[in-house]
Short mmCIF file of C-alpha atoms in Angstrom, two decimals:
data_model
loop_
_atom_site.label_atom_id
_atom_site.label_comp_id
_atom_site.label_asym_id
_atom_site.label_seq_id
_atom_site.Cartn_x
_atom_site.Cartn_y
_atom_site.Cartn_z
CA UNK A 1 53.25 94.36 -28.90
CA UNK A 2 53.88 97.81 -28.37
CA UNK A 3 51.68 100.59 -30.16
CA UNK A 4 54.27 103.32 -31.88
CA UNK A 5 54.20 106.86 -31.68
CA UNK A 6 56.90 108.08 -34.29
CA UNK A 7 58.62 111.35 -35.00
CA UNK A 8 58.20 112.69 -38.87
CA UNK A 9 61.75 115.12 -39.79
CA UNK A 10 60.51 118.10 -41.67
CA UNK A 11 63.27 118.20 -44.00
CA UNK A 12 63.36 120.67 -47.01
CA UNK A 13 62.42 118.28 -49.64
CA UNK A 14 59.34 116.70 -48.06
CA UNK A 15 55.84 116.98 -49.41
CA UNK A 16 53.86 119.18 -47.52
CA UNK A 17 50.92 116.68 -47.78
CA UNK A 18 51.50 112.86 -48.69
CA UNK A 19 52.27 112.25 -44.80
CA UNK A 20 49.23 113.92 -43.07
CA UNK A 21 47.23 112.72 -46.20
CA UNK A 22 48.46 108.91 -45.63
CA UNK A 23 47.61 109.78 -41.87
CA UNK A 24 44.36 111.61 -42.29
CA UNK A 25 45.57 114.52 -40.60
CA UNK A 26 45.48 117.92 -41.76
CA UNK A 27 48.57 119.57 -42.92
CA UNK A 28 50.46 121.95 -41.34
CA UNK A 29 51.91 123.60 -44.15
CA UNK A 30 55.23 122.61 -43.33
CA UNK A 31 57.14 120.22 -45.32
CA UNK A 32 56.79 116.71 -43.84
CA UNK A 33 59.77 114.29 -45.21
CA UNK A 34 60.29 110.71 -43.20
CA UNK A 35 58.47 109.36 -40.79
CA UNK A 36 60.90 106.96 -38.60
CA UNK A 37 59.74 103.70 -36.77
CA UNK A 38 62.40 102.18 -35.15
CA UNK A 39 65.39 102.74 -32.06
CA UNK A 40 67.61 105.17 -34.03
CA UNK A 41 69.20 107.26 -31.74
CA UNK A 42 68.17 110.46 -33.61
CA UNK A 43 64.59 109.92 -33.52
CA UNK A 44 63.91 106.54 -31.87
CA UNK A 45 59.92 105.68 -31.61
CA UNK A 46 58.35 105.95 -28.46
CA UNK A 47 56.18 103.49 -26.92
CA UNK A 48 54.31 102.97 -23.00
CA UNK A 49 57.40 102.08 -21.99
CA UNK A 50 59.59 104.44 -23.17
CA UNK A 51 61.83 104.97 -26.38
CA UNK A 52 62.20 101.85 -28.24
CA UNK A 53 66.27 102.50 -27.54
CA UNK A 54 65.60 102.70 -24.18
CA UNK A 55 63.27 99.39 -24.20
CA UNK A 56 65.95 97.17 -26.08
CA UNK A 57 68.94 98.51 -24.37
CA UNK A 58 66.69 97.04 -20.98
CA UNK A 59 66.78 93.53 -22.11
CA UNK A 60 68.30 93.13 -25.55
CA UNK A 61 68.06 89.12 -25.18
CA UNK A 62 64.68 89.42 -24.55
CA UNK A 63 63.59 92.08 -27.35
CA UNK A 64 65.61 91.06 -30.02
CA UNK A 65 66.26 87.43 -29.54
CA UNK A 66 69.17 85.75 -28.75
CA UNK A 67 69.79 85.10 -32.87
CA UNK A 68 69.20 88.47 -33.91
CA UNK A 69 71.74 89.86 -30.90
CA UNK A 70 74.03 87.22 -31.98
CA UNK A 71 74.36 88.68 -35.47
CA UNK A 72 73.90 92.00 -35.28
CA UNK A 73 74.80 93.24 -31.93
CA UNK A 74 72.38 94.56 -29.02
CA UNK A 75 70.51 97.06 -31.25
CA UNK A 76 67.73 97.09 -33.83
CA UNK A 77 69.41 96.08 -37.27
CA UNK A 78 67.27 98.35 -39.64
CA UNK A 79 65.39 101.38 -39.47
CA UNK A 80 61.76 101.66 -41.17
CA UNK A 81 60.44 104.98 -42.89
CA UNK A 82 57.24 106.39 -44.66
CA UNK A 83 59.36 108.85 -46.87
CA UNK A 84 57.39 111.48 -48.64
CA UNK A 85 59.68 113.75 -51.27
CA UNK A 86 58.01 116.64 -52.72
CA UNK A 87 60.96 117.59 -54.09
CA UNK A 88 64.52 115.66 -55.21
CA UNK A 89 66.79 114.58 -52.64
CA UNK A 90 70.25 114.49 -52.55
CA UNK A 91 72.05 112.58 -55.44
CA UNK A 92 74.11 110.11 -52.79
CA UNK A 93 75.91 106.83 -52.32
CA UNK A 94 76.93 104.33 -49.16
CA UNK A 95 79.87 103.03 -48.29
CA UNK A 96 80.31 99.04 -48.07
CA UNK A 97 80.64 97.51 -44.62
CA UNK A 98 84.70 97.55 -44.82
CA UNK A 99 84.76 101.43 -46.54
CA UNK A 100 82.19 102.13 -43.38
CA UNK A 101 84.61 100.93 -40.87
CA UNK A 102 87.77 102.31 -42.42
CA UNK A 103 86.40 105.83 -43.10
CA UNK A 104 84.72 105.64 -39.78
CA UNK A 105 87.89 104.59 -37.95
CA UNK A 106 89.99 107.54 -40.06
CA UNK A 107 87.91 110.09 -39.16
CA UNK A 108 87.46 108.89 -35.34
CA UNK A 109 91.99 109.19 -35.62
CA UNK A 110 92.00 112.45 -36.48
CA UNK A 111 89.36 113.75 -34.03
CA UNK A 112 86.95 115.02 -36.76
CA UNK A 113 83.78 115.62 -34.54
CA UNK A 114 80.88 113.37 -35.12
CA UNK A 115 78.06 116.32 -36.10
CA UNK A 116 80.58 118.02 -37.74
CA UNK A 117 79.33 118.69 -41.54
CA UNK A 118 82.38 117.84 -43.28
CA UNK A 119 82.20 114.10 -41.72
CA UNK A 120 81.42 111.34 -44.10
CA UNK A 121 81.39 108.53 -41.53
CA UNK A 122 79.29 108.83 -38.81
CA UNK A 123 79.17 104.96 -37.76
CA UNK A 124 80.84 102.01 -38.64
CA UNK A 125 77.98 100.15 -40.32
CA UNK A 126 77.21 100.13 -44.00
CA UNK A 127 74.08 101.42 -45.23
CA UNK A 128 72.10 99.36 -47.83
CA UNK A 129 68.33 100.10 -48.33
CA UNK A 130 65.25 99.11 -50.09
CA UNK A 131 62.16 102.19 -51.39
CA UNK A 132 59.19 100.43 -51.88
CA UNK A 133 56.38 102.90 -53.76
CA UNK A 134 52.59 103.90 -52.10
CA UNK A 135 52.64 105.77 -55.09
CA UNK A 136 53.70 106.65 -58.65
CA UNK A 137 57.04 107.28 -57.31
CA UNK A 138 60.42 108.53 -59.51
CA UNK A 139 63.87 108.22 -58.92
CA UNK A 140 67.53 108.14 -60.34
CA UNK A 141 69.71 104.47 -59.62
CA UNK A 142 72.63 103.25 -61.40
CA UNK A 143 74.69 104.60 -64.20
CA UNK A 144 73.16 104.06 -67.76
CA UNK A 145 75.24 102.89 -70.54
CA UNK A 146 77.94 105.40 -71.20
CA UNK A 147 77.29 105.65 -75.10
CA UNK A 148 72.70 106.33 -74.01
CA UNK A 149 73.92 109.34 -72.09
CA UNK A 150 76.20 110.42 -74.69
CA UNK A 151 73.11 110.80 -76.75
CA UNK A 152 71.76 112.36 -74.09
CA UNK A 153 74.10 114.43 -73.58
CA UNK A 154 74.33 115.97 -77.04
CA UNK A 155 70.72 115.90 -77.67
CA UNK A 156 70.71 118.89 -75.28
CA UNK A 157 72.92 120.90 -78.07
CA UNK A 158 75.07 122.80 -75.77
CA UNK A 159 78.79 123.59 -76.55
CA UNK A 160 80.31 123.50 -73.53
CA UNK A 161 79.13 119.52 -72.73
CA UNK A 162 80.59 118.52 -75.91
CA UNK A 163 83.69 117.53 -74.34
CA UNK A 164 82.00 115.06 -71.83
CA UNK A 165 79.89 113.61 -74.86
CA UNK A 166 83.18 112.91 -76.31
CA UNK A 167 84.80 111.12 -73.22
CA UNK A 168 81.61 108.77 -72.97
CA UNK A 169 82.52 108.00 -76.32
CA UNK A 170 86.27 107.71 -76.29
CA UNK A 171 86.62 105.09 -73.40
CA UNK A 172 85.86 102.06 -72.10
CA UNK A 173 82.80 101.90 -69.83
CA UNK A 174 84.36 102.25 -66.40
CA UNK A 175 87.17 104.78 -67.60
CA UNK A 176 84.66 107.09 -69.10
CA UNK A 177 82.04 107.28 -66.35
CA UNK A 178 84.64 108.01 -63.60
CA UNK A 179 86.49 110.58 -65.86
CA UNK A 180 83.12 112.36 -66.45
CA UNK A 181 81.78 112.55 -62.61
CA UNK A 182 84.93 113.79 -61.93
CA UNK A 183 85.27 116.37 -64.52
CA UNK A 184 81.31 117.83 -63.44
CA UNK A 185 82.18 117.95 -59.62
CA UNK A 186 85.80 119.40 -59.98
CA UNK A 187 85.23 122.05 -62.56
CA UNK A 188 84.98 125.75 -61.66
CA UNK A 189 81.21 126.30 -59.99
CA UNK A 190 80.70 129.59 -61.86
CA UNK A 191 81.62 127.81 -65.36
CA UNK A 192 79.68 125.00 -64.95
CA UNK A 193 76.58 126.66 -63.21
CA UNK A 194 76.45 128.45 -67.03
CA UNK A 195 76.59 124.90 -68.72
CA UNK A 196 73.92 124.02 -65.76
CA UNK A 197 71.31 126.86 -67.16
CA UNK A 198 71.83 125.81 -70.31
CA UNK A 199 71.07 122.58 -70.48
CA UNK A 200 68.14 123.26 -67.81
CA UNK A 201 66.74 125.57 -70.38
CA UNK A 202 67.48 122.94 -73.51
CA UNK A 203 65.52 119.69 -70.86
CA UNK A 204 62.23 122.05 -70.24
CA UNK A 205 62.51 122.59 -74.55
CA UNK A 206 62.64 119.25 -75.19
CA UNK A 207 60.50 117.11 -72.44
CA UNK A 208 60.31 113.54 -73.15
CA UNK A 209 63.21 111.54 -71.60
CA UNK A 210 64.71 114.96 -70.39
CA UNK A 211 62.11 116.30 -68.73
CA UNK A 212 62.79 114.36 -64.93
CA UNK A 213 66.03 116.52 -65.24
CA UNK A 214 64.35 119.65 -65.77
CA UNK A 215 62.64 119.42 -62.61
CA UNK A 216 65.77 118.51 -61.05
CA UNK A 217 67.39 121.84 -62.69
CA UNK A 218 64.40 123.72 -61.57
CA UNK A 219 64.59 122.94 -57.68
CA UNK A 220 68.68 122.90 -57.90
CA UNK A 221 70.03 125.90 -60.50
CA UNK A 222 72.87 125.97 -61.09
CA UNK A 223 74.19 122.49 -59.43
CA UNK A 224 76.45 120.64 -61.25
CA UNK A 225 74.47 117.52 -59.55
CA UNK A 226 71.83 118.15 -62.54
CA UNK A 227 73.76 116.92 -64.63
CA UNK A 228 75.53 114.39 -62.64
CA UNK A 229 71.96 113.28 -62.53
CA UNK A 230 72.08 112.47 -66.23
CA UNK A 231 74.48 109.52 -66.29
CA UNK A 232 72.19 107.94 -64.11
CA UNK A 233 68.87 105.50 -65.06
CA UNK A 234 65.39 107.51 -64.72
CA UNK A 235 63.32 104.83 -63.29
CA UNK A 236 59.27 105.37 -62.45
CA UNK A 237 57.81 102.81 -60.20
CA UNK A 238 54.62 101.97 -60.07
CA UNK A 239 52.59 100.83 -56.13
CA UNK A 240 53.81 97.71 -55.01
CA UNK A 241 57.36 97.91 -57.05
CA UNK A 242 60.63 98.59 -55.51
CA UNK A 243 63.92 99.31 -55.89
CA UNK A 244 67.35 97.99 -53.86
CA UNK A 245 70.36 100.16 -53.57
CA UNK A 246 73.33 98.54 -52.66
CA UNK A 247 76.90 100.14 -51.88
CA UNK A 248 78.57 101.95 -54.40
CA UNK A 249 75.57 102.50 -56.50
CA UNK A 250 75.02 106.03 -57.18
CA UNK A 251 71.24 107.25 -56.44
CA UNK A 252 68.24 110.10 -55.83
CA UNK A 253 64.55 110.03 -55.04
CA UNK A 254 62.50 112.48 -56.71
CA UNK A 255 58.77 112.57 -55.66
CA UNK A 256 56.19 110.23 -54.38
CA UNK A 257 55.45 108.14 -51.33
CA UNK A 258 56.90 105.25 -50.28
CA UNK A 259 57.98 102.80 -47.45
CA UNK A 260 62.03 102.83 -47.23
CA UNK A 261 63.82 100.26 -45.14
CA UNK A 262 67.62 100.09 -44.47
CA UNK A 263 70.65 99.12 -42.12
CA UNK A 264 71.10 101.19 -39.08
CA UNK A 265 72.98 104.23 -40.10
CA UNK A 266 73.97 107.47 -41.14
CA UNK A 267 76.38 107.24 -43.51
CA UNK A 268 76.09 108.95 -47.07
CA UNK A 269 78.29 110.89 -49.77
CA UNK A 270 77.07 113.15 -51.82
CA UNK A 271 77.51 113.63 -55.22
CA UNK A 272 75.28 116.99 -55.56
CA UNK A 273 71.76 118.01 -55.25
CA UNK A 274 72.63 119.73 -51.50
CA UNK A 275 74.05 122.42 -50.33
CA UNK A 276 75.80 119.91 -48.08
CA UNK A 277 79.26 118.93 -48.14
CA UNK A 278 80.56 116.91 -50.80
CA UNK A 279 83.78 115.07 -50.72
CA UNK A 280 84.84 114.17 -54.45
CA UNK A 281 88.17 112.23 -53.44
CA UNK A 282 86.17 109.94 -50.84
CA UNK A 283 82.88 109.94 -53.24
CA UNK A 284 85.25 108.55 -55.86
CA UNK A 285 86.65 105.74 -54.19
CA UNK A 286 83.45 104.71 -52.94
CA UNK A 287 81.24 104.47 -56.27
CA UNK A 288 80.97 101.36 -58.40
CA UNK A 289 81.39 102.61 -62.10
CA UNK A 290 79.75 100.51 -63.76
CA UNK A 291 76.08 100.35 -66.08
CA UNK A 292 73.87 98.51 -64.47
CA UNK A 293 70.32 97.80 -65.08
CA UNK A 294 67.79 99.46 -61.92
CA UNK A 295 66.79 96.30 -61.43
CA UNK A 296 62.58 96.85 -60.39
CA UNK A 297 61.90 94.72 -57.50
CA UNK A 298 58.57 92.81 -57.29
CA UNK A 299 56.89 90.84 -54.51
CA UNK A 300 57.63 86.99 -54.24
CA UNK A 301 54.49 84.98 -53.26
CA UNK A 302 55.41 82.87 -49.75
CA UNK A 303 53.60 80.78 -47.48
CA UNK A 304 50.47 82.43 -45.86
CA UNK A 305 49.88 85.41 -48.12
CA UNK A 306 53.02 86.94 -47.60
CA UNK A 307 54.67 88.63 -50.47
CA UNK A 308 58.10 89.32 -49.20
CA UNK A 309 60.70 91.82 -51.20
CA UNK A 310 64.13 89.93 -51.90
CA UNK A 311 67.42 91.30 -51.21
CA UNK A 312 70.87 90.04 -50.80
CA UNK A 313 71.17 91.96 -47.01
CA UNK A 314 70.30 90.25 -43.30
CA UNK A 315 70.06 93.09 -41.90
CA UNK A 316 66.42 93.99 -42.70
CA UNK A 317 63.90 91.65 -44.52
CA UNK A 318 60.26 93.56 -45.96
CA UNK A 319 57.72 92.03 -46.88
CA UNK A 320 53.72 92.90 -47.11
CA UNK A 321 50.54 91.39 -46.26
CA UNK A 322 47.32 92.75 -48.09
CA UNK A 323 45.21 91.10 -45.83
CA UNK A 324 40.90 90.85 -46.56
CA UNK A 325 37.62 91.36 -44.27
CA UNK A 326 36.44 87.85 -42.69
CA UNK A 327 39.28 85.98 -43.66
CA UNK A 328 41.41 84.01 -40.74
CA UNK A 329 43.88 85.58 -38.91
CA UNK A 330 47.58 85.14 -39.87
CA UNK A 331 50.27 84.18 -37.59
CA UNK A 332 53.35 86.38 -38.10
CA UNK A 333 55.09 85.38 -34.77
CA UNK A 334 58.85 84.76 -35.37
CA UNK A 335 61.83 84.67 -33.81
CA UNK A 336 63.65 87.96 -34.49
CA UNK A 337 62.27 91.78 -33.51
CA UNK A 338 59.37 93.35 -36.01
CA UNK A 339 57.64 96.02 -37.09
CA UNK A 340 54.36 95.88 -38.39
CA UNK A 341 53.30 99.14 -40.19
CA UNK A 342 49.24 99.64 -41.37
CA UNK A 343 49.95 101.22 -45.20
CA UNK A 344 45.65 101.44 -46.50
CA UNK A 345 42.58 100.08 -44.49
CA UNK A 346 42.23 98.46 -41.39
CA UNK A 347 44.56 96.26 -39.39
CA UNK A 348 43.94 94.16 -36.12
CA UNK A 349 47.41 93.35 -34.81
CA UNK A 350 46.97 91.76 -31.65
CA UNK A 351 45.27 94.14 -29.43
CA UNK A 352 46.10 97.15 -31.86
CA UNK A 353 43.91 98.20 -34.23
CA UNK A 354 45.94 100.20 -36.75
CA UNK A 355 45.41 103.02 -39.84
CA UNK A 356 47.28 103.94 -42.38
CA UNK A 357 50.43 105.25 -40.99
CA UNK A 358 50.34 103.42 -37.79
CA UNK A 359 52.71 100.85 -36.66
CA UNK A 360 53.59 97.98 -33.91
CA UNK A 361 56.80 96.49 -32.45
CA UNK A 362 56.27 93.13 -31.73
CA UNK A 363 59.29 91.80 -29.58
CA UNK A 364 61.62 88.46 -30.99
CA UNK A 365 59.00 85.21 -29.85
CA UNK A 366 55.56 87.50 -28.73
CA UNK A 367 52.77 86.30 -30.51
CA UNK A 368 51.89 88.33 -33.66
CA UNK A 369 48.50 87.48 -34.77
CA UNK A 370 46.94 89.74 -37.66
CA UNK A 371 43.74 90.33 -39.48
CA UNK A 372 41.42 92.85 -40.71
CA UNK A 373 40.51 94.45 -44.33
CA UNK A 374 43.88 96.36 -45.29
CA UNK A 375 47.67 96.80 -46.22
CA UNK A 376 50.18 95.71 -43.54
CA UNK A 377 53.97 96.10 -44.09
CA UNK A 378 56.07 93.78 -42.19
CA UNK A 379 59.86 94.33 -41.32
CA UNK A 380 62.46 91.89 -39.59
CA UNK A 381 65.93 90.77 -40.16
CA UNK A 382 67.06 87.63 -41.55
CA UNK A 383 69.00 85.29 -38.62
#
């Protein structure tokens, strides 16, 4: 196994405490957002033997296995994070696999520059991904039935939305959602940052079901993401419950810690919430409108204590053991590359003894023997 020592991006949104908290370290002050444990290129984990890219690109056979290398290539499938948001992130979506590798391919044609930040596509991969919550932790997934957010909508008793209440009303489900998005992100900034104040205002009047978006409004005036934000489901999880976000599906954390696992890459459109770019033609052929239920993942009891988090994607596979003082070790060896990530007490992993916050790879075949009083996160891939 090797011990990792991981990088932690100090992006805008991030709490300026959950991380060194988690950690028990003090805080700098500075906002502390994702920590990353894995071989992406942008911040791949470092270990006695160098970066984790540079230890798989070595011997892929040997790191990965010959099954995971078969399916997925010589690289590390997924990426695992400890994301902290102190305040909402960008209200995004991913591309499918074939959308990933068209858009990639277009842009790569006409020479668009890969860091440049009007590129949608920076790889060829898709990006599904699961949050799982170390705390109370909110977010936005999925459009709600068009006809709720109607209500919504005209609870809020402003004017100028009363057209968009109207066209949730008027169509059928997919029609009306599409034609609203589009009318909010195409509409003249100045006009609709007006509409934006206004219903910010109304949300911090009313509270209840509209108060999430008033804290959106308050960190992002004057965005026409905020209300964007309001066609989608508000969903609170509680520890232990997660949430899967698949292509097409629409999608924002808000606050609270949690563990986030996903494919290998960088692509994302968004819809608002940034001062980023947003493309609305692309954004629009990539989104799936249609209402959908969040869908709150829970842990499915398997053999030896593991409680393992069910999705329908190979590349990554989480799952968590909460493991007890005195009790036998567990086995966790396996054929495909891991990550074993200490989440609250005390964790023997081989000859690792890990704290919250601290994490192991454990190469495809080495033997991965576990035990201790504590949390431990586990994350593979599924060959």
């Amino acid at each position: 196994m090797d011990r990792l020592d991981n990088t932690v991006r100090p992006y805008a949104w991030g709490s300026t405490t959950a991380i060194p908290k988690l950690l028990g370290v003090e805080p700098t002050g500075e906002p502390q957002a994702e920590m990353w444990m894995g071989a992406h290129p942008g911040a791949p984990s470092r270990t006695d033997r160098g970066t984790l890219v540079e230890v798989i690109d070595a011997d892929p056979g040997r790191e990965l296995g010959p099954r995971s290398v078969a399916r997925f290539g010589p690289r590390l499938p997924f990426l695992l994070k400890i994301l902290a948001a102190g305040a909402p992130l960008s209200l995004q979506v991913h591309p499918n696999l074939a959308q990933a590798k068209e858009g990639y391919e277009d842009e790569e044609r006409r020479g668009i520059p890969v860091d440049a930040p009007h590129r949608n596509y920076k790889d060829a991969n898709h990006k599904p991904e699961l949050i799982c919550a170390l705390t109370e932790f909110d977010g936005l997934c999925g459009f709600r039935p068009p006809a709720r957010t109607a209500d919504l909508l005209d609870g809020l008793g402003v004017d100028s939305l009363k057209p968009y209440v109207d066209l949730l009303h008027a169509h059928p489900e997919e029609a009306a959602l599409r034609e609203v998005l589009t009318a909010l992100l195409s509409a003249d900034r100045e006009e609709m940052a007006h509409t934006v104040a206004q219903a910010a205002v109304a949300c911090a009047r009313l509270g209840g079901d509209y108060a999430p978006y008033a804290d959106i409004a308050h960190h992002y005036p004057g965005d026409p993401g905020v209300l964007a934000a309001m066609l989608l489901n508000h969903v609170r999880l509680q520890p232990g419950e997660a949430l899967f976000l698949g292509a097409g599906i629409p999608h924002a954390y808000l606050s609270g810690l949690g563990v986030e696992i996903m494919a290998n890459s960088d692509n994302v459109l968004r819809c608002g919430l940034t001062p980023k770019h947003v493309d609305v033609p692309e954004l629009l052929r990539i989104v799936r409108f249609e209402a959908a239920d969040p869908g709150v993942l829970r842990p499915e009891a398997a053999p030896d204590g593991e409680e393992v988090y069910e999705t329908p994607t190979d590349e990554f596979r989480l799952s968590r053991h909460v493991l007890s003082e005195g009790a036998a070790a567990h086995d966790l060896s396996r054929a495909t590359p891991q990550i074993l990530l200490c989440t609250a007490g005390s964790v023997r992993a081989g000859e690792h003894e890990l704290t919250p916050g601290r994490s192991v790879f454990v190469p495809a075949g080495e033997k991965a023997e576990v035990s201790g009083g504590g949390t431990l996160f586990r994350a593979t891939v599924v060959a």
